[in-house]
Coordinates of C-alpha atoms in Angstrom, one line a residue:
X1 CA -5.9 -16.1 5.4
X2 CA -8.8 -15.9 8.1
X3 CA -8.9 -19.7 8.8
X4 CA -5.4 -20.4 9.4
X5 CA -4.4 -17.1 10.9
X6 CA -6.3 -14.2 13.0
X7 CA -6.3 -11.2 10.5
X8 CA -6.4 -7.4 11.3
X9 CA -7.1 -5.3 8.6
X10 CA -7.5 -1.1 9.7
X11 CA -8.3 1.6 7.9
X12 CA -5.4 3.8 8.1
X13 CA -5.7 7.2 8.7
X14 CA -7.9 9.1 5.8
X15 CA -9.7 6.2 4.6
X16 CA -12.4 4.2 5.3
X17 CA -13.9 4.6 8.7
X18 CA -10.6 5.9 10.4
X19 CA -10.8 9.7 11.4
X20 CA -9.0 12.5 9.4
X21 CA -7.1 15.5 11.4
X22 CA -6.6 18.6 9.9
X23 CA -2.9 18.2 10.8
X24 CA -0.8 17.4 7.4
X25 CA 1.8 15.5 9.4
X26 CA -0.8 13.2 10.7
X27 CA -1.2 11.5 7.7
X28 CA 2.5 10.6 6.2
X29 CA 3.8 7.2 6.0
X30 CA 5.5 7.7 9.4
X31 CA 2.7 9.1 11.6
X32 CA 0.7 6.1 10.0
X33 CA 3.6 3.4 10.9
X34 CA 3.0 4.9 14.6
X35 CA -0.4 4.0 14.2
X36 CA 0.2 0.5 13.2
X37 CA 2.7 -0.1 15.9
X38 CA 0.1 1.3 18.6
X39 CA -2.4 -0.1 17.6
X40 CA -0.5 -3.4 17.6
X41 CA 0.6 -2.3 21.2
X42 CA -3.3 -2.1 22.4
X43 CA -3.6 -5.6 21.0
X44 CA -1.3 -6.9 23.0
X45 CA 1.1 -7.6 19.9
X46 CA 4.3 -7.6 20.4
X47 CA 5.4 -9.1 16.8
X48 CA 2.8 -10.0 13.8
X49 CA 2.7 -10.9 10.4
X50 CA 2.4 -7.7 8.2
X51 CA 0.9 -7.3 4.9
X52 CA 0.6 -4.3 2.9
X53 CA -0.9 -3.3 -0.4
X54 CA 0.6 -0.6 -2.3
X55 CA 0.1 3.0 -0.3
X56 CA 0.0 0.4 2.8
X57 CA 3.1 -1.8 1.5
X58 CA 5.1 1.5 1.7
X59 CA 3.7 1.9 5.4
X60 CA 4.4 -1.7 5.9
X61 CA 7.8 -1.5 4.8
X62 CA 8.6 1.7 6.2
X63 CA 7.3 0.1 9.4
X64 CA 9.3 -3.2 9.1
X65 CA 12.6 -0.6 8.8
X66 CA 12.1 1.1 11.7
X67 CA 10.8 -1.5 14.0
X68 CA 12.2 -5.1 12.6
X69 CA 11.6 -6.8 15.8
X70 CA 8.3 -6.2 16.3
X71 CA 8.0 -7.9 12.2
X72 CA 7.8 -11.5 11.7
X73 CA 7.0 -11.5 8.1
X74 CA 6.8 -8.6 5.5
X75 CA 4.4 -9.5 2.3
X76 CA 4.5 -6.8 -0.3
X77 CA 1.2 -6.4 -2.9
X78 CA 2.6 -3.4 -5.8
X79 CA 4.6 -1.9 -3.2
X80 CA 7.8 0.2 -3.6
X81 CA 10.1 1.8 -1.5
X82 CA 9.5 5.3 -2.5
X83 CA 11.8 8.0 -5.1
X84 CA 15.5 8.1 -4.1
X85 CA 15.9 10.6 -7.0
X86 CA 14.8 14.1 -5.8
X87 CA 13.5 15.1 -9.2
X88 CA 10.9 12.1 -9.3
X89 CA 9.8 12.5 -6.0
X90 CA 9.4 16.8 -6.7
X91 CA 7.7 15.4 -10.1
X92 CA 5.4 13.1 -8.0
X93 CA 4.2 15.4 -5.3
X94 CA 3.3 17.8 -8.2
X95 CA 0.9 14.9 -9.1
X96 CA -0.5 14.5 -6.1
X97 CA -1.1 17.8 -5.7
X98 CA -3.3 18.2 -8.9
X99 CA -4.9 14.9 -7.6
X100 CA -5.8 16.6 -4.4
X101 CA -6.7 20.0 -5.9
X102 CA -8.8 17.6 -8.5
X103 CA -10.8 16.9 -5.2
X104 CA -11.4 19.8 -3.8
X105 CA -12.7 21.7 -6.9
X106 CA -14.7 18.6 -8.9
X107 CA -15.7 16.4 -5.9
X108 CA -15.3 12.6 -4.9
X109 CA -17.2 11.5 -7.6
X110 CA -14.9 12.6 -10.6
X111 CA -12.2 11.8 -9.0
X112 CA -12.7 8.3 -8.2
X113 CA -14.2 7.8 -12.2
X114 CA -10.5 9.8 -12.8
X115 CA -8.7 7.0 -10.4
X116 CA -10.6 4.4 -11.7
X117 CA -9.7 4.9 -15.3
X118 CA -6.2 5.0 -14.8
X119 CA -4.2 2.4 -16.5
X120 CA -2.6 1.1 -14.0
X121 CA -5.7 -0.5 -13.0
X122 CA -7.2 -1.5 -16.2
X123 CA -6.8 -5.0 -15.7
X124 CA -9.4 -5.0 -13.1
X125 CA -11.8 -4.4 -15.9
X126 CA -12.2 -8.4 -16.3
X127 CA -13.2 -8.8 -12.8
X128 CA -16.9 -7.7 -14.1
X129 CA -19.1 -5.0 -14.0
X130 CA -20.3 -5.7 -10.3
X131 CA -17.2 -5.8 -8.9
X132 CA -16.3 -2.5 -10.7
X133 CA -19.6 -1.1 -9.3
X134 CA -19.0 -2.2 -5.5
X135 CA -15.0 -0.8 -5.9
X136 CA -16.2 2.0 -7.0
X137 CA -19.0 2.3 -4.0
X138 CA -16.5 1.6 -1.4
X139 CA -14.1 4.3 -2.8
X140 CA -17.2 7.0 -2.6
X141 CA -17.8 6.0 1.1
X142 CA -14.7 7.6 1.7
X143 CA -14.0 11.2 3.2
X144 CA -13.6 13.7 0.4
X145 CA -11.4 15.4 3.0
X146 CA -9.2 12.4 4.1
X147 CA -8.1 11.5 0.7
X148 CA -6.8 15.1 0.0
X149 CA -4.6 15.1 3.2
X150 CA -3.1 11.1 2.3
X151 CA -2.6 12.5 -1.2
X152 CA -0.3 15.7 0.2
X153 CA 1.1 13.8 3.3
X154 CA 1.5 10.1 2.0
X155 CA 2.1 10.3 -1.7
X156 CA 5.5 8.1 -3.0
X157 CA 7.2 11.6 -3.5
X158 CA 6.1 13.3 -0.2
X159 CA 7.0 10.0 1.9
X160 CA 11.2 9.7 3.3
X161 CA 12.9 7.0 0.8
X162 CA 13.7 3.8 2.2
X163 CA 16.9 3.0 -0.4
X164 CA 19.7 3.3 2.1
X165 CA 17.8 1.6 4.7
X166 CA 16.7 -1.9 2.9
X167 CA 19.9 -3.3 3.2
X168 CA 19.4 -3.4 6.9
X169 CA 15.8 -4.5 6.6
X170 CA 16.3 -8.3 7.4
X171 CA 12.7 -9.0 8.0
X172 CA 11.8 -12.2 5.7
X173 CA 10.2 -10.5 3.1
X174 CA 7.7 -11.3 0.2
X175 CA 7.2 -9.1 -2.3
X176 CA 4.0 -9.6 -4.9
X177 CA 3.6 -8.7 -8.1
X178 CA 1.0 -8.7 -10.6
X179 CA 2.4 -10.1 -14.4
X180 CA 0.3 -7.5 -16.0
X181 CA 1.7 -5.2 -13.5
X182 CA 5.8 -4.5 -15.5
X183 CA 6.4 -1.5 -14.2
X184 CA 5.6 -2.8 -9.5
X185 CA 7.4 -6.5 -11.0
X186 CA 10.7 -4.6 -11.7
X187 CA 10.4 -3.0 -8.7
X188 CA 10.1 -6.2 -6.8
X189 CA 13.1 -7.6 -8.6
X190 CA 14.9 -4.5 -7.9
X191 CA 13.7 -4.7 -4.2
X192 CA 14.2 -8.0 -3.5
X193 CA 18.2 -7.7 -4.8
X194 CA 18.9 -5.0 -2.3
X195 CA 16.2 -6.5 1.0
X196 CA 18.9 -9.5 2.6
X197 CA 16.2 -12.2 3.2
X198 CA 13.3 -11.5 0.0
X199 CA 11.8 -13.4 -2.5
X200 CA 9.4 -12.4 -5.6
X201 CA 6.3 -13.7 -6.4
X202 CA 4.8 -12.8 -9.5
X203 CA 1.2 -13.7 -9.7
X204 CA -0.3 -14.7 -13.5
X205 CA -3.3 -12.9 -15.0
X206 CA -3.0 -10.3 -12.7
X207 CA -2.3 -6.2 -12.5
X208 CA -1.6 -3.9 -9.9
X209 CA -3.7 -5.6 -6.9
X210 CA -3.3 -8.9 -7.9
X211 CA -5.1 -9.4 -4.2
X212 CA -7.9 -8.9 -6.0
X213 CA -7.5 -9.5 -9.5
X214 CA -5.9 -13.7 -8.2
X215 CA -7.3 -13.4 -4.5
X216 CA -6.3 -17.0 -3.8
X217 CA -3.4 -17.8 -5.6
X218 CA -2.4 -14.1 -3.3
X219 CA -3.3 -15.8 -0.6
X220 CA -1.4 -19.8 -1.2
X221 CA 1.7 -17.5 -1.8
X222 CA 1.3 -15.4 1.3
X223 CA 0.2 -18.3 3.3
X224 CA 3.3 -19.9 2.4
X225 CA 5.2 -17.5 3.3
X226 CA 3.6 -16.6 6.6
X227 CA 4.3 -20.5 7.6
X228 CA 7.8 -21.2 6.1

């Protein structure tokens, strides 16, 4: 998108280079759509495109909820809109839990070959072994620490459903999908019935971040949508 458009791409709070407080609250979906919206504010943004991929789609849409005005476009990569059913989301945290204890008692490094293995990202397996190797680098670069505070304060059961709030959400909205990807291409469909202005675009030959399984085709469709 860089040559068309200027692109701002942060690490939100627990990953990358971004800090980690100790503070639990500090990293759910809502203290991270305040640190979207402020740090659009220091830009001097008052609206902008927004993209976000899966843990960062469900900030982005969260975000897009809340603050509609300050959202020209929404574009969705594997992104849902959290459990409305309390069981799942008790069910999910439990996950994330183990996920975070994983951490703390076996280290980054199993953790990330756990993560890595997990089906849902299989299909990034014909990407090659040298892309596997540099995901798998940039995953270790991150702080043990900060990924065991996102798990427990921004996992899909620990984050406040957006189901009774999407009807409202009148932001244009894309929502991506990988065709290898059934279970985030329902949800799309399912999304994009309720979301008043949304359309779907499922990307061929592609998993759960098709961004990086079809970068460009990601792109044309995003593009297209940023522009309509």
């Amino acid at each position: 998108l860089g040559p068309d458009h200027r692109t701002i791409v942060p690490d939100l709070v627990g990953h990358g280079s971004s800090t980690s407080p100790e503070s639990p609250t500090a990293h759910s979906v809502d203290a991270m759509v305040d640190h979207v919206i402020a740090l659009a504010d220091a830009l001097a943004l008052p609206t902008f495109h927004l993209v976000g991929y899966s843990m960062g789609g469900r900030v982005a849409l969260t975000l897009a909820c809340a603050h509609p005005a300050r959202v020209t476009t929404l574009s969705l990569i594997g992104a849902s809109a959290g459990l409305a059913d309390p069981a799942e989301r008790a069910q999910r945290r439990a996950a994330d839990e183990a996920l975070a204890t994983d951490i703390e008692g076996s280290g980054l490094e199993a953790f990330v070959d756990r993560w890595m293995a997990n089906p849902l990202f299989a299909t990034q397996s014909r990407l090659g072994g040298d892309f596997l190797a540099s995901a798998r680098a940039q995953r270790l670069a991150n702080d043990p620490a900060g990924l065991v505070r996102s798990l427990r304060g921004a996992g899909t059961g620990a984050m406040t459903a957006l189901h009774d709030r999407l009807a409202h959400c009148a932001v244009p909205t894309l929502l991506v999908a990988g065709a290898d990807d059934p279970k985030f291409a329902a949800i799309a469909e399912d999304l994009a019935a309720v979301i008043p202005n949304a359309t779907v675009a499922v990307i061929e030959d592609a998993g759960h971040a098709a961004h990086l399984e079809q970068p460009d085709a990601v792109a044309a469709v995003i593009r297209a949508h940023l522009d309509a």
